[in-house]
Amino acid sequence: MSACVHCGTVAATVALALDRRALIRCTGCHLVRLDPVPTPAELSAVYDSGHYYTTEPPSLRSGLGARLQDLVLRTFWNYPEALPPLVRAVASIALRPLRARFLPVPFPGDAPVLDIGCGNGQRLLELERYGCSALFGLEPTVGAADQARRATRADIRTAFLDDAGLPRGHFGLVILNQVLEHVPSPKDTLASIHAHLRPGGTLYLTVPNFDSAEAGFFGPSWSGLQIPEHLHHFTESSLRPIVEAAGFRITLWRTDSVWSVTRMSLKTWKQSAPKGWRALLAALPPLAWLPLTVAADLVGRGQMLRIVATRIDG
């Protein structure tokens, strides 16, 4: 058993038994990690297979969801173009529950933005649409990075942060969306991000919530596990100290659930042929689970942790 990369403690308890591995919880800092650690060849088989979702071309979304996102960003976060005062006043009331659902940071404008693990460039493409021009992306998967280069004018580098040759103290916003769970050392990654942000710069971070109601119910079928590529699994009690120790002041901390992710868990769980009272639940139509997803968010047990933090010094 390997030592915890965060606190160095070797002792751990089994948080979830899997087929060939286990998720173990450090007795020192409570960080959950995958054991044994997958080999580089195992990880390459996942990321370089061509089937990982980030190798699909990005596109500007349309429909109701896209219109809601646009309205939220323009109402609460000063994205262009400004709404008429009356429309903004009404939207600020009607859409307040969605205020933090998308990218809950002020419009970056001309400030340099770095998207770490940018995948196919989806978020960079959306920021570019709003007029952001100082955009950078890091994506170690060659196929995904190629998609991002074709779709955006951002500076895309196929490298990890410490090897990318980017200036320190430069970025106004760093995006780390569903990435921290993939890295060998979360604390080292956050320390490097701190160094690359300008004083007062913002970190936007999301990870799957191992303490979510879905993780507890679905167990090995939970779509947030993603074995073997997810090396660490976070709860509020384990992640908050890591973020703060890296030199950040947390300004937003919440949980959110995405319905499409819930549906993936449901599909896998139903294939496991649940028995007894769980079989009755499995017979329910997928939409019957939607109110439970909403309820989980209301009590802070949603499937994803969403965090905004500011770089502090001293």
PDB file of C-alpha atoms in Angstrom:
ATOM      1  CA  MET A   1       0.000   0.000   0.000  1.00  0.00           C
ATOM      2  CA  SER A   2       1.387   3.390  -1.023  1.00  0.00           C
ATOM      3  CA  ALA A   3       1.565   6.399   1.307  1.00  0.00           C
ATOM      4  CA  CYS A   4      -0.888   9.274   0.987  1.00  0.00           C
ATOM      5  CA  VAL A   5       0.550  11.915  -1.356  1.00  0.00           C
ATOM      6  CA  HIS A   6      -0.963  14.686   0.736  1.00  0.00           C
ATOM      7  CA  CYS A   7       0.046  13.900   4.320  1.00  0.00           C
ATOM      8  CA  GLY A   8       2.358  10.881   3.957  1.00  0.00           C
ATOM      9  CA  THR A   9       0.258   8.571   6.134  1.00  0.00           C
ATOM     10  CA  VAL A  10       0.401   4.912   5.086  1.00  0.00           C
ATOM     11  CA  ALA A  11      -2.494   3.645   7.211  1.00  0.00           C
ATOM     12  CA  ALA A  12      -5.835   3.617   5.413  1.00  0.00           C
ATOM     13  CA  THR A  13      -9.247   1.991   5.521  1.00  0.00           C
ATOM     14  CA  VAL A  14     -11.210   0.583   2.584  1.00  0.00           C
ATOM     15  CA  ALA A  15     -13.778   3.099   1.385  1.00  0.00           C
ATOM     16  CA  LEU A  16     -15.018   1.019  -1.556  1.00  0.00           C
ATOM     17  CA  ALA A  17     -13.915  -2.423  -2.736  1.00  0.00           C
ATOM     18  CA  LEU A  18     -13.642  -2.839  -6.516  1.00  0.00           C
ATOM     19  CA  ASP A  19     -12.821  -5.763  -8.795  1.00  0.00           C
ATOM     20  CA  ARG A  20      -9.055  -5.357  -9.123  1.00  0.00           C
ATOM     21  CA  ARG A  21      -8.466  -2.366  -6.892  1.00  0.00           C
ATOM     22  CA  ALA A  22      -9.928  -0.548  -3.941  1.00  0.00           C
ATOM     23  CA  LEU A  23     -10.576   3.026  -2.967  1.00  0.00           C
ATOM     24  CA  ILE A  24      -8.861   3.558   0.359  1.00  0.00           C
ATOM     25  CA  ARG A  25      -9.294   6.453   2.788  1.00  0.00           C
ATOM     26  CA  CYS A  26      -6.231   7.915   4.474  1.00  0.00           C
ATOM     27  CA  THR A  27      -6.550   7.796   8.266  1.00  0.00           C
ATOM     28  CA  GLY A  28      -4.553  11.021   8.533  1.00  0.00           C
ATOM     29  CA  CYS A  29      -6.235  13.505   6.144  1.00  0.00           C
ATOM     30  CA  HIS A  30      -9.193  11.371   4.914  1.00  0.00           C
ATOM     31  CA  LEU A  31      -8.252  11.773   1.250  1.00  0.00           C
ATOM     32  CA  VAL A  32      -9.551   8.814  -0.776  1.00  0.00           C
ATOM     33  CA  ARG A  33      -7.147   7.324  -3.283  1.00  0.00           C
ATOM     34  CA  LEU A  34      -7.053   4.450  -5.765  1.00  0.00           C
ATOM     35  CA  ASP A  35      -4.897   1.510  -4.749  1.00  0.00           C
ATOM     36  CA  PRO A  36      -2.856   0.118  -6.373  1.00  0.00           C
ATOM     37  CA  VAL A  37      -1.953   3.103  -8.538  1.00  0.00           C
ATOM     38  CA  PRO A  38      -2.486   2.370 -12.267  1.00  0.00           C
ATOM     39  CA  THR A  39       0.555   2.149 -14.507  1.00  0.00           C
ATOM     40  CA  PRO A  40       1.239   4.745 -17.232  1.00  0.00           C
ATOM     41  CA  ALA A  41       0.328   2.086 -19.809  1.00  0.00           C
ATOM     42  CA  GLU A  42      -3.076   1.555 -18.194  1.00  0.00           C
ATOM     43  CA  LEU A  43      -3.794   5.270 -18.198  1.00  0.00           C
ATOM     44  CA  SER A  44      -2.620   5.694 -21.788  1.00  0.00           C
ATOM     45  CA  ALA A  45      -5.008   2.950 -22.836  1.00  0.00           C
ATOM     46  CA  VAL A  46      -7.856   5.143 -21.568  1.00  0.00           C
ATOM     47  CA  TYR A  47      -6.734   8.617 -22.646  1.00  0.00           C
ATOM     48  CA  ASP A  48      -5.228   7.713 -26.026  1.00  0.00           C
ATOM     49  CA  SER A  49      -7.853   5.208 -27.139  1.00  0.00           C
ATOM     50  CA  GLY A  50      -9.757   7.780 -29.203  1.00  0.00           C
ATOM     51  CA  HIS A  51     -12.958   6.943 -27.338  1.00  0.00           C
ATOM     52  CA  TYR A  52     -12.523   9.395 -24.455  1.00  0.00           C
ATOM     53  CA  TYR A  53     -15.175  12.090 -24.704  1.00  0.00           C
ATOM     54  CA  THR A  54     -12.685  14.972 -24.934  1.00  0.00           C
ATOM     55  CA  THR A  55     -11.543  13.819 -28.391  1.00  0.00           C
ATOM     56  CA  GLU A  56     -14.936  14.731 -29.890  1.00  0.00           C
ATOM     57  CA  PRO A  57     -15.140  18.122 -31.657  1.00  0.00           C
ATOM     58  CA  PRO A  58     -16.482  20.964 -29.482  1.00  0.00           C
ATOM     59  CA  SER A  59     -19.442  23.053 -30.564  1.00  0.00           C
ATOM     60  CA  LEU A  60     -21.339  26.074 -29.341  1.00  0.00           C
ATOM     61  CA  ARG A  61     -24.437  24.729 -27.668  1.00  0.00           C
ATOM     62  CA  SER A  62     -27.978  25.754 -28.578  1.00  0.00           C
ATOM     63  CA  GLY A  63     -31.406  25.226 -27.084  1.00  0.00           C
ATOM     64  CA  LEU A  64     -32.917  26.140 -23.730  1.00  0.00           C
ATOM     65  CA  GLY A  65     -29.847  25.155 -21.671  1.00  0.00           C
ATOM     66  CA  ALA A  66     -27.555  27.352 -23.734  1.00  0.00           C
ATOM     67  CA  ARG A  67     -29.953  30.301 -23.549  1.00  0.00           C
ATOM     68  CA  LEU A  68     -30.232  29.953 -19.779  1.00  0.00           C
ATOM     69  CA  GLN A  69     -26.452  29.843 -19.428  1.00  0.00           C
ATOM     70  CA  ASP A  70     -26.088  32.951 -21.567  1.00  0.00           C
ATOM     71  CA  LEU A  71     -28.717  34.797 -19.547  1.00  0.00           C
ATOM     72  CA  VAL A  72     -27.120  33.814 -16.216  1.00  0.00           C
ATOM     73  CA  LEU A  73     -23.648  34.900 -17.329  1.00  0.00           C
ATOM     74  CA  ARG A  74     -24.931  38.232 -18.605  1.00  0.00           C
ATOM     75  CA  THR A  75     -27.148  38.860 -15.565  1.00  0.00           C
ATOM     76  CA  PHE A  76     -24.806  37.968 -12.713  1.00  0.00           C
ATOM     77  CA  TRP A  77     -21.278  37.918 -14.110  1.00  0.00           C
ATOM     78  CA  ASN A  78     -21.155  40.916 -16.494  1.00  0.00           C
ATOM     79  CA  TYR A  79     -20.679  38.959 -19.703  1.00  0.00           C
ATOM     80  CA  PRO A  80     -21.286  40.966 -22.869  1.00  0.00           C
ATOM     81  CA  GLU A  81     -23.612  42.211 -24.152  1.00  0.00           C
ATOM     82  CA  ALA A  82     -25.263  43.967 -21.225  1.00  0.00           C
ATOM     83  CA  LEU A  83     -28.950  43.337 -20.696  1.00  0.00           C
ATOM     84  CA  PRO A  84     -31.487  46.180 -20.568  1.00  0.00           C
ATOM     85  CA  PRO A  85     -31.943  47.281 -16.926  1.00  0.00           C
ATOM     86  CA  LEU A  86     -35.507  45.988 -16.604  1.00  0.00           C
ATOM     87  CA  VAL A  87     -34.659  42.608 -18.135  1.00  0.00           C
ATOM     88  CA  ARG A  88     -31.645  42.290 -15.855  1.00  0.00           C
ATOM     89  CA  ALA A  89     -33.691  43.160 -12.769  1.00  0.00           C
ATOM     90  CA  VAL A  90     -36.293  40.510 -13.559  1.00  0.00           C
ATOM     91  CA  ALA A  91     -33.657  37.910 -14.494  1.00  0.00           C
ATOM     92  CA  SER A  92     -31.683  38.549 -11.292  1.00  0.00           C
ATOM     93  CA  ILE A  93     -34.725  37.443  -9.311  1.00  0.00           C
ATOM     94  CA  ALA A  94     -35.986  34.613 -11.509  1.00  0.00           C
ATOM     95  CA  LEU A  95     -32.581  33.063 -12.172  1.00  0.00           C
ATOM     96  CA  ARG A  96     -30.942  33.482  -8.765  1.00  0.00           C
ATOM     97  CA  PRO A  97     -31.048  29.688  -8.075  1.00  0.00           C
ATOM     98  CA  LEU A  98     -28.888  29.229 -11.205  1.00  0.00           C
ATOM     99  CA  ARG A  99     -26.425  32.007 -10.379  1.00  0.00           C
ATOM    100  CA  ALA A 100     -23.522  29.643  -9.610  1.00  0.00           C
ATOM    101  CA  ARG A 101     -24.409  26.775 -11.958  1.00  0.00           C
ATOM    102  CA  PHE A 102     -22.136  27.616 -14.892  1.00  0.00           C
ATOM    103  CA  LEU A 103     -18.855  29.564 -14.576  1.00  0.00           C
ATOM    104  CA  PRO A 104     -19.497  31.608 -11.404  1.00  0.00           C
ATOM    105  CA  VAL A 105     -16.698  34.145 -11.772  1.00  0.00           C
ATOM    106  CA  PRO A 106     -16.800  37.673 -13.248  1.00  0.00           C
ATOM    107  CA  PHE A 107     -16.193  38.000 -16.985  1.00  0.00           C
ATOM    108  CA  PRO A 108     -12.394  37.831 -17.376  1.00  0.00           C
ATOM    109  CA  GLY A 109     -12.253  40.367 -20.206  1.00  0.00           C
ATOM    110  CA  ASP A 110      -8.613  40.889 -21.237  1.00  0.00           C
ATOM    111  CA  ALA A 111      -7.166  38.996 -18.259  1.00  0.00           C
ATOM    112  CA  PRO A 112      -5.250  35.871 -19.336  1.00  0.00           C
ATOM    113  CA  VAL A 113      -7.249  32.668 -18.769  1.00  0.00           C
ATOM    114  CA  LEU A 114      -5.688  29.213 -18.419  1.00  0.00           C
ATOM    115  CA  ASP A 115      -7.843  26.103 -18.793  1.00  0.00           C
ATOM    116  CA  ILE A 116      -5.903  23.132 -17.403  1.00  0.00           C
ATOM    117  CA  GLY A 117      -7.066  19.859 -18.885  1.00  0.00           C
ATOM    118  CA  CYS A 118      -9.003  21.810 -21.494  1.00  0.00           C
ATOM    119  CA  GLY A 119      -9.946  18.657 -23.402  1.00  0.00           C
ATOM    120  CA  ASN A 120     -11.371  19.477 -26.805  1.00  0.00           C
ATOM    121  CA  GLY A 121     -11.498  23.208 -26.001  1.00  0.00           C
ATOM    122  CA  GLN A 122     -15.233  23.425 -25.279  1.00  0.00           C
ATOM    123  CA  ARG A 123     -14.978  26.029 -22.527  1.00  0.00           C
ATOM    124  CA  LEU A 124     -12.298  27.999 -24.365  1.00  0.00           C
ATOM    125  CA  LEU A 125     -14.551  28.093 -27.422  1.00  0.00           C
ATOM    126  CA  GLU A 126     -17.384  29.515 -25.314  1.00  0.00           C
ATOM    127  CA  LEU A 127     -15.126  32.162 -23.735  1.00  0.00           C
ATOM    128  CA  GLU A 128     -13.813  33.089 -27.174  1.00  0.00           C
ATOM    129  CA  ARG A 129     -17.367  33.623 -28.347  1.00  0.00           C
ATOM    130  CA  TYR A 130     -17.818  36.265 -25.636  1.00  0.00           C
ATOM    131  CA  GLY A 131     -14.696  38.121 -26.727  1.00  0.00           C
ATOM    132  CA  CYS A 132     -11.931  36.731 -24.506  1.00  0.00           C
ATOM    133  CA  SER A 133      -8.686  36.746 -26.452  1.00  0.00           C
ATOM    134  CA  ALA A 134      -5.895  35.879 -23.974  1.00  0.00           C
ATOM    135  CA  LEU A 135      -6.814  32.201 -23.776  1.00  0.00           C
ATOM    136  CA  PHE A 136      -4.474  29.316 -22.990  1.00  0.00           C
ATOM    137  CA  GLY A 137      -5.168  25.618 -22.683  1.00  0.00           C
ATOM    138  CA  LEU A 138      -3.179  22.643 -21.421  1.00  0.00           C
ATOM    139  CA  GLU A 139      -4.157  19.187 -22.596  1.00  0.00           C
ATOM    140  CA  PRO A 140      -1.747  16.221 -22.456  1.00  0.00           C
ATOM    141  CA  THR A 141      -3.978  13.995 -24.623  1.00  0.00           C
ATOM    142  CA  VAL A 142      -2.845  14.612 -28.205  1.00  0.00           C
ATOM    143  CA  GLY A 143      -6.196  13.916 -29.882  1.00  0.00           C
ATOM    144  CA  ALA A 144      -8.085  16.249 -27.564  1.00  0.00           C
ATOM    145  CA  ALA A 145      -5.462  18.997 -27.888  1.00  0.00           C
ATOM    146  CA  ASP A 146      -5.698  18.797 -31.683  1.00  0.00           C
ATOM    147  CA  GLN A 147      -9.454  19.296 -31.477  1.00  0.00           C
ATOM    148  CA  ALA A 148      -8.964  22.363 -29.276  1.00  0.00           C
ATOM    149  CA  ARG A 149      -6.442  23.864 -31.713  1.00  0.00           C
ATOM    150  CA  ARG A 150      -8.767  23.370 -34.659  1.00  0.00           C
ATOM    151  CA  ALA A 151     -11.780  24.825 -32.863  1.00  0.00           C
ATOM    152  CA  THR A 152     -10.253  27.866 -31.138  1.00  0.00           C
ATOM    153  CA  ARG A 153      -7.576  30.522 -31.481  1.00  0.00           C
ATOM    154  CA  ALA A 154      -6.314  29.760 -27.970  1.00  0.00           C
ATOM    155  CA  ASP A 155      -2.685  28.875 -27.266  1.00  0.00           C
ATOM    156  CA  ILE A 156      -3.003  25.106 -26.713  1.00  0.00           C
ATOM    157  CA  ARG A 157      -0.025  23.235 -25.309  1.00  0.00           C
ATOM    158  CA  THR A 158       0.257  19.466 -25.055  1.00  0.00           C
ATOM    159  CA  ALA A 159       1.971  19.492 -21.700  1.00  0.00           C
ATOM    160  CA  PHE A 160       1.499  19.480 -17.953  1.00  0.00           C
ATOM    161  CA  LEU A 161       1.563  22.795 -16.099  1.00  0.00           C
ATOM    162  CA  ASP A 162       5.126  22.721 -14.793  1.00  0.00           C
ATOM    163  CA  ASP A 163       6.465  21.722 -18.223  1.00  0.00           C
ATOM    164  CA  ALA A 164       4.433  24.112 -20.381  1.00  0.00           C
ATOM    165  CA  GLY A 165       6.734  27.124 -20.208  1.00  0.00           C
ATOM    166  CA  LEU A 166       3.972  29.478 -19.089  1.00  0.00           C
ATOM    167  CA  PRO A 167       4.830  32.655 -17.140  1.00  0.00           C
ATOM    168  CA  ARG A 168       4.309  32.625 -13.389  1.00  0.00           C
ATOM    169  CA  GLY A 169       2.160  35.227 -11.711  1.00  0.00           C
ATOM    170  CA  HIS A 170       0.464  35.882 -15.056  1.00  0.00           C
ATOM    171  CA  PHE A 171      -3.085  34.507 -15.145  1.00  0.00           C
ATOM    172  CA  GLY A 172      -6.204  36.200 -13.857  1.00  0.00           C
ATOM    173  CA  LEU A 173      -8.273  33.005 -13.982  1.00  0.00           C
ATOM    174  CA  VAL A 174      -7.296  29.343 -13.931  1.00  0.00           C
ATOM    175  CA  ILE A 175      -9.957  26.738 -14.716  1.00  0.00           C
ATOM    176  CA  LEU A 176      -9.558  23.238 -13.322  1.00  0.00           C
ATOM    177  CA  ASN A 177     -12.792  21.555 -14.354  1.00  0.00           C
ATOM    178  CA  GLN A 178     -13.002  17.842 -13.472  1.00  0.00           C
ATOM    179  CA  VAL A 179      -9.207  17.525 -13.546  1.00  0.00           C
ATOM    180  CA  LEU A 180      -7.823  17.429  -9.981  1.00  0.00           C
ATOM    181  CA  GLU A 181      -9.036  13.848  -9.521  1.00  0.00           C
ATOM    182  CA  HIS A 182      -6.771  12.798 -12.410  1.00  0.00           C
ATOM    183  CA  VAL A 183      -3.455  14.145 -11.100  1.00  0.00           C
ATOM    184  CA  PRO A 184      -0.896  12.188  -9.033  1.00  0.00           C
ATOM    185  CA  SER A 185      -0.540  14.919  -6.386  1.00  0.00           C
ATOM    186  CA  PRO A 186      -3.458  17.328  -5.845  1.00  0.00           C
ATOM    187  CA  LYS A 187      -1.489  19.513  -3.418  1.00  0.00           C
ATOM    188  CA  ASP A 188       1.442  19.921  -5.843  1.00  0.00           C
ATOM    189  CA  THR A 189      -0.945  20.797  -8.683  1.00  0.00           C
ATOM    190  CA  LEU A 190      -2.693  23.451  -6.590  1.00  0.00           C
ATOM    191  CA  ALA A 191       0.648  24.880  -5.444  1.00  0.00           C
ATOM    192  CA  SER A 192       1.741  25.230  -9.068  1.00  0.00           C
ATOM    193  CA  ILE A 193      -1.558  26.900  -9.996  1.00  0.00           C
ATOM    194  CA  HIS A 194      -1.059  29.345  -7.129  1.00  0.00           C
ATOM    195  CA  ALA A 195       2.347  30.242  -8.556  1.00  0.00           C
ATOM    196  CA  HIS A 196       0.943  30.828 -12.055  1.00  0.00           C
ATOM    197  CA  LEU A 197      -1.928  33.047 -10.897  1.00  0.00           C
ATOM    198  CA  ARG A 198      -1.414  36.756 -10.453  1.00  0.00           C
ATOM    199  CA  PRO A 199      -1.996  38.113  -6.901  1.00  0.00           C
ATOM    200  CA  GLY A 200      -5.743  38.120  -6.304  1.00  0.00           C
ATOM    201  CA  GLY A 201      -6.290  35.804  -9.264  1.00  0.00           C
ATOM    202  CA  THR A 202      -9.128  33.301  -9.297  1.00  0.00           C
ATOM    203  CA  LEU A 203      -9.215  29.509  -9.348  1.00  0.00           C
ATOM    204  CA  TYR A 204     -12.360  27.782 -10.583  1.00  0.00           C
ATOM    205  CA  LEU A 205     -12.350  24.129  -9.516  1.00  0.00           C
ATOM    206  CA  THR A 206     -14.791  21.243  -9.851  1.00  0.00           C
ATOM    207  CA  VAL A 207     -14.402  17.577  -8.858  1.00  0.00           C
ATOM    208  CA  PRO A 208     -16.773  14.644  -8.316  1.00  0.00           C
ATOM    209  CA  ASN A 209     -18.136  14.563  -4.761  1.00  0.00           C
ATOM    210  CA  PHE A 210     -17.340  11.216  -3.132  1.00  0.00           C
ATOM    211  CA  ASP A 211     -19.626  12.202  -0.277  1.00  0.00           C
ATOM    212  CA  SER A 212     -22.583  12.685  -2.625  1.00  0.00           C
ATOM    213  CA  ALA A 213     -25.881  10.871  -2.180  1.00  0.00           C
ATOM    214  CA  GLU A 214     -25.342   9.271  -5.593  1.00  0.00           C
ATOM    215  CA  ALA A 215     -21.905   7.928  -4.686  1.00  0.00           C
ATOM    216  CA  GLY A 216     -23.329   6.360  -1.544  1.00  0.00           C
ATOM    217  CA  PHE A 217     -26.316   4.816  -3.284  1.00  0.00           C
ATOM    218  CA  PHE A 218     -24.803   3.603  -6.558  1.00  0.00           C
ATOM    219  CA  GLY A 219     -21.498   2.397  -5.092  1.00  0.00           C
ATOM    220  CA  PRO A 220     -19.322   0.774  -7.785  1.00  0.00           C
ATOM    221  CA  SER A 221     -21.868   1.862 -10.429  1.00  0.00           C
ATOM    222  CA  TRP A 222     -21.450   5.569  -9.683  1.00  0.00           C
ATOM    223  CA  SER A 223     -20.286   7.346 -12.831  1.00  0.00           C
ATOM    224  CA  GLY A 224     -18.035   9.661 -10.807  1.00  0.00           C
ATOM    225  CA  LEU A 225     -15.592   6.837 -10.065  1.00  0.00           C
ATOM    226  CA  GLN A 226     -14.098   6.511 -13.575  1.00  0.00           C
ATOM    227  CA  ILE A 227     -11.590   3.797 -12.728  1.00  0.00           C
ATOM    228  CA  PRO A 228      -8.625   3.801 -13.347  1.00  0.00           C
ATOM    229  CA  GLU A 229      -8.213   7.412 -14.523  1.00  0.00           C
ATOM    230  CA  HIS A 230      -9.552   9.020 -11.336  1.00  0.00           C
ATOM    231  CA  LEU A 231      -6.662   8.630  -8.907  1.00  0.00           C
ATOM    232  CA  HIS A 232      -8.197  10.589  -6.022  1.00  0.00           C
ATOM    233  CA  HIS A 233     -11.729  11.124  -4.748  1.00  0.00           C
ATOM    234  CA  PHE A 234     -12.713  14.151  -2.696  1.00  0.00           C
ATOM    235  CA  THR A 235     -15.122  15.160   0.008  1.00  0.00           C
ATOM    236  CA  GLU A 236     -15.456  18.587   1.574  1.00  0.00           C
ATOM    237  CA  SER A 237     -13.523  17.482   4.650  1.00  0.00           C
ATOM    238  CA  SER A 238     -10.566  16.269   2.586  1.00  0.00           C
ATOM    239  CA  LEU A 239     -10.482  18.881  -0.186  1.00  0.00           C
ATOM    240  CA  ARG A 240     -11.053  22.126   1.703  1.00  0.00           C
ATOM    241  CA  PRO A 241      -7.801  21.837   3.739  1.00  0.00           C
ATOM    242  CA  ILE A 242      -5.815  21.039   0.580  1.00  0.00           C
ATOM    243  CA  VAL A 243      -7.128  24.123  -1.236  1.00  0.00           C
ATOM    244  CA  GLU A 244      -6.554  26.421   1.724  1.00  0.00           C
ATOM    245  CA  ALA A 245      -3.077  25.030   2.440  1.00  0.00           C
ATOM    246  CA  ALA A 246      -2.098  25.807  -1.170  1.00  0.00           C
ATOM    247  CA  GLY A 247      -2.660  29.517  -0.511  1.00  0.00           C
ATOM    248  CA  PHE A 248      -6.278  30.101  -1.527  1.00  0.00           C
ATOM    249  CA  ARG A 249      -9.221  31.778   0.145  1.00  0.00           C
ATOM    250  CA  ILE A 250     -12.456  30.005  -0.773  1.00  0.00           C
ATOM    251  CA  THR A 251     -15.226  32.363  -1.890  1.00  0.00           C
ATOM    252  CA  LEU A 252     -17.751  29.803  -3.177  1.00  0.00           C
ATOM    253  CA  TRP A 253     -18.311  26.214  -2.113  1.00  0.00           C
ATOM    254  CA  ARG A 254     -21.371  24.260  -3.215  1.00  0.00           C
ATOM    255  CA  THR A 255     -22.494  20.976  -4.689  1.00  0.00           C
ATOM    256  CA  ASP A 256     -24.284  20.564  -8.006  1.00  0.00           C
ATOM    257  CA  SER A 257     -25.678  17.655  -9.960  1.00  0.00           C
ATOM    258  CA  VAL A 258     -25.850  17.204 -13.725  1.00  0.00           C
ATOM    259  CA  TRP A 259     -28.789  15.113 -14.886  1.00  0.00           C
ATOM    260  CA  SER A 260     -26.909  13.454 -17.767  1.00  0.00           C
ATOM    261  CA  VAL A 261     -24.306  12.174 -15.281  1.00  0.00           C
ATOM    262  CA  THR A 262     -27.029  10.781 -13.034  1.00  0.00           C
ATOM    263  CA  ARG A 263     -28.481   8.938 -16.004  1.00  0.00           C
ATOM    264  CA  MET A 264     -25.123   7.283 -16.696  1.00  0.00           C
ATOM    265  CA  SER A 265     -25.014   6.009 -13.115  1.00  0.00           C
ATOM    266  CA  LEU A 266     -28.577   4.743 -13.394  1.00  0.00           C
ATOM    267  CA  LYS A 267     -27.820   2.869 -16.600  1.00  0.00           C
ATOM    268  CA  THR A 268     -24.775   1.114 -15.135  1.00  0.00           C
ATOM    269  CA  TRP A 269     -26.561   0.367 -11.853  1.00  0.00           C
ATOM    270  CA  LYS A 270     -29.552  -1.204 -13.578  1.00  0.00           C
ATOM    271  CA  GLN A 271     -27.226  -3.478 -15.543  1.00  0.00           C
ATOM    272  CA  SER A 272     -25.969  -4.896 -12.237  1.00  0.00           C
ATOM    273  CA  ALA A 273     -29.438  -6.432 -11.669  1.00  0.00           C
ATOM    274  CA  PRO A 274     -30.290  -4.953  -8.258  1.00  0.00           C
ATOM    275  CA  LYS A 275     -32.438  -7.148  -6.026  1.00  0.00           C
ATOM    276  CA  GLY A 276     -35.082  -6.673  -3.343  1.00  0.00           C
ATOM    277  CA  TRP A 277     -36.285  -3.130  -2.726  1.00  0.00           C
ATOM    278  CA  ARG A 278     -33.569  -1.831  -5.006  1.00  0.00           C
ATOM    279  CA  ALA A 279     -35.156  -3.778  -7.875  1.00  0.00           C
ATOM    280  CA  LEU A 280     -38.339  -1.775  -7.311  1.00  0.00           C
ATOM    281  CA  LEU A 281     -36.358   1.444  -7.577  1.00  0.00           C
ATOM    282  CA  ALA A 282     -34.656   0.194 -10.731  1.00  0.00           C
ATOM    283  CA  ALA A 283     -38.072  -0.191 -12.343  1.00  0.00           C
ATOM    284  CA  LEU A 284     -38.812   3.515 -11.969  1.00  0.00           C
ATOM    285  CA  PRO A 285     -38.491   5.678 -15.104  1.00  0.00           C
ATOM    286  CA  PRO A 286     -35.328   7.813 -15.123  1.00  0.00           C
ATOM    287  CA  LEU A 287     -37.202  11.094 -14.697  1.00  0.00           C
ATOM    288  CA  ALA A 288     -38.593   9.845 -11.385  1.00  0.00           C
ATOM    289  CA  TRP A 289     -35.072  10.260 -10.009  1.00  0.00           C
ATOM    290  CA  LEU A 290     -34.842  13.940 -10.950  1.00  0.00           C
ATOM    291  CA  PRO A 291     -36.505  15.256  -7.744  1.00  0.00           C
ATOM    292  CA  LEU A 292     -34.041  13.185  -5.690  1.00  0.00           C
ATOM    293  CA  THR A 293     -31.166  14.794  -7.567  1.00  0.00           C
ATOM    294  CA  VAL A 294     -32.532  18.257  -6.813  1.00  0.00           C
ATOM    295  CA  ALA A 295     -33.050  17.337  -3.145  1.00  0.00           C
ATOM    296  CA  ALA A 296     -29.433  16.129  -2.880  1.00  0.00           C
ATOM    297  CA  ASP A 297     -28.199  19.519  -4.077  1.00  0.00           C
ATOM    298  CA  LEU A 298     -30.389  21.343  -1.595  1.00  0.00           C
ATOM    299  CA  VAL A 299     -28.755  19.520   1.333  1.00  0.00           C
ATOM    300  CA  GLY A 300     -25.199  19.748  -0.031  1.00  0.00           C
ATOM    301  CA  ARG A 301     -24.961  16.140  -1.205  1.00  0.00           C
ATOM    302  CA  GLY A 302     -24.857  16.731  -4.965  1.00  0.00           C
ATOM    303  CA  GLN A 303     -22.626  14.718  -7.267  1.00  0.00           C
ATOM    304  CA  MET A 304     -20.072  17.497  -7.911  1.00  0.00           C
ATOM    305  CA  LEU A 305     -18.135  19.935  -5.732  1.00  0.00           C
ATOM    306  CA  ARG A 306     -17.951  23.406  -7.284  1.00  0.00           C
ATOM    307  CA  ILE A 307     -15.397  25.802  -5.777  1.00  0.00           C
ATOM    308  CA  VAL A 308     -14.183  29.313  -6.494  1.00  0.00           C
ATOM    309  CA  ALA A 309     -11.070  30.491  -4.643  1.00  0.00           C
ATOM    310  CA  THR A 310      -8.795  33.517  -4.694  1.00  0.00           C
ATOM    311  CA  ARG A 311      -5.015  33.477  -4.531  1.00  0.00           C
ATOM    312  CA  ILE A 312      -3.723  34.950  -1.294  1.00  0.00           C
ATOM    313  CA  ASP A 313      -0.148  35.569  -0.235  1.00  0.00           C
ATOM    314  CA  GLY A 314       1.524  35.505   3.133  1.00  0.00           C
TER     315      GLY A 314
END
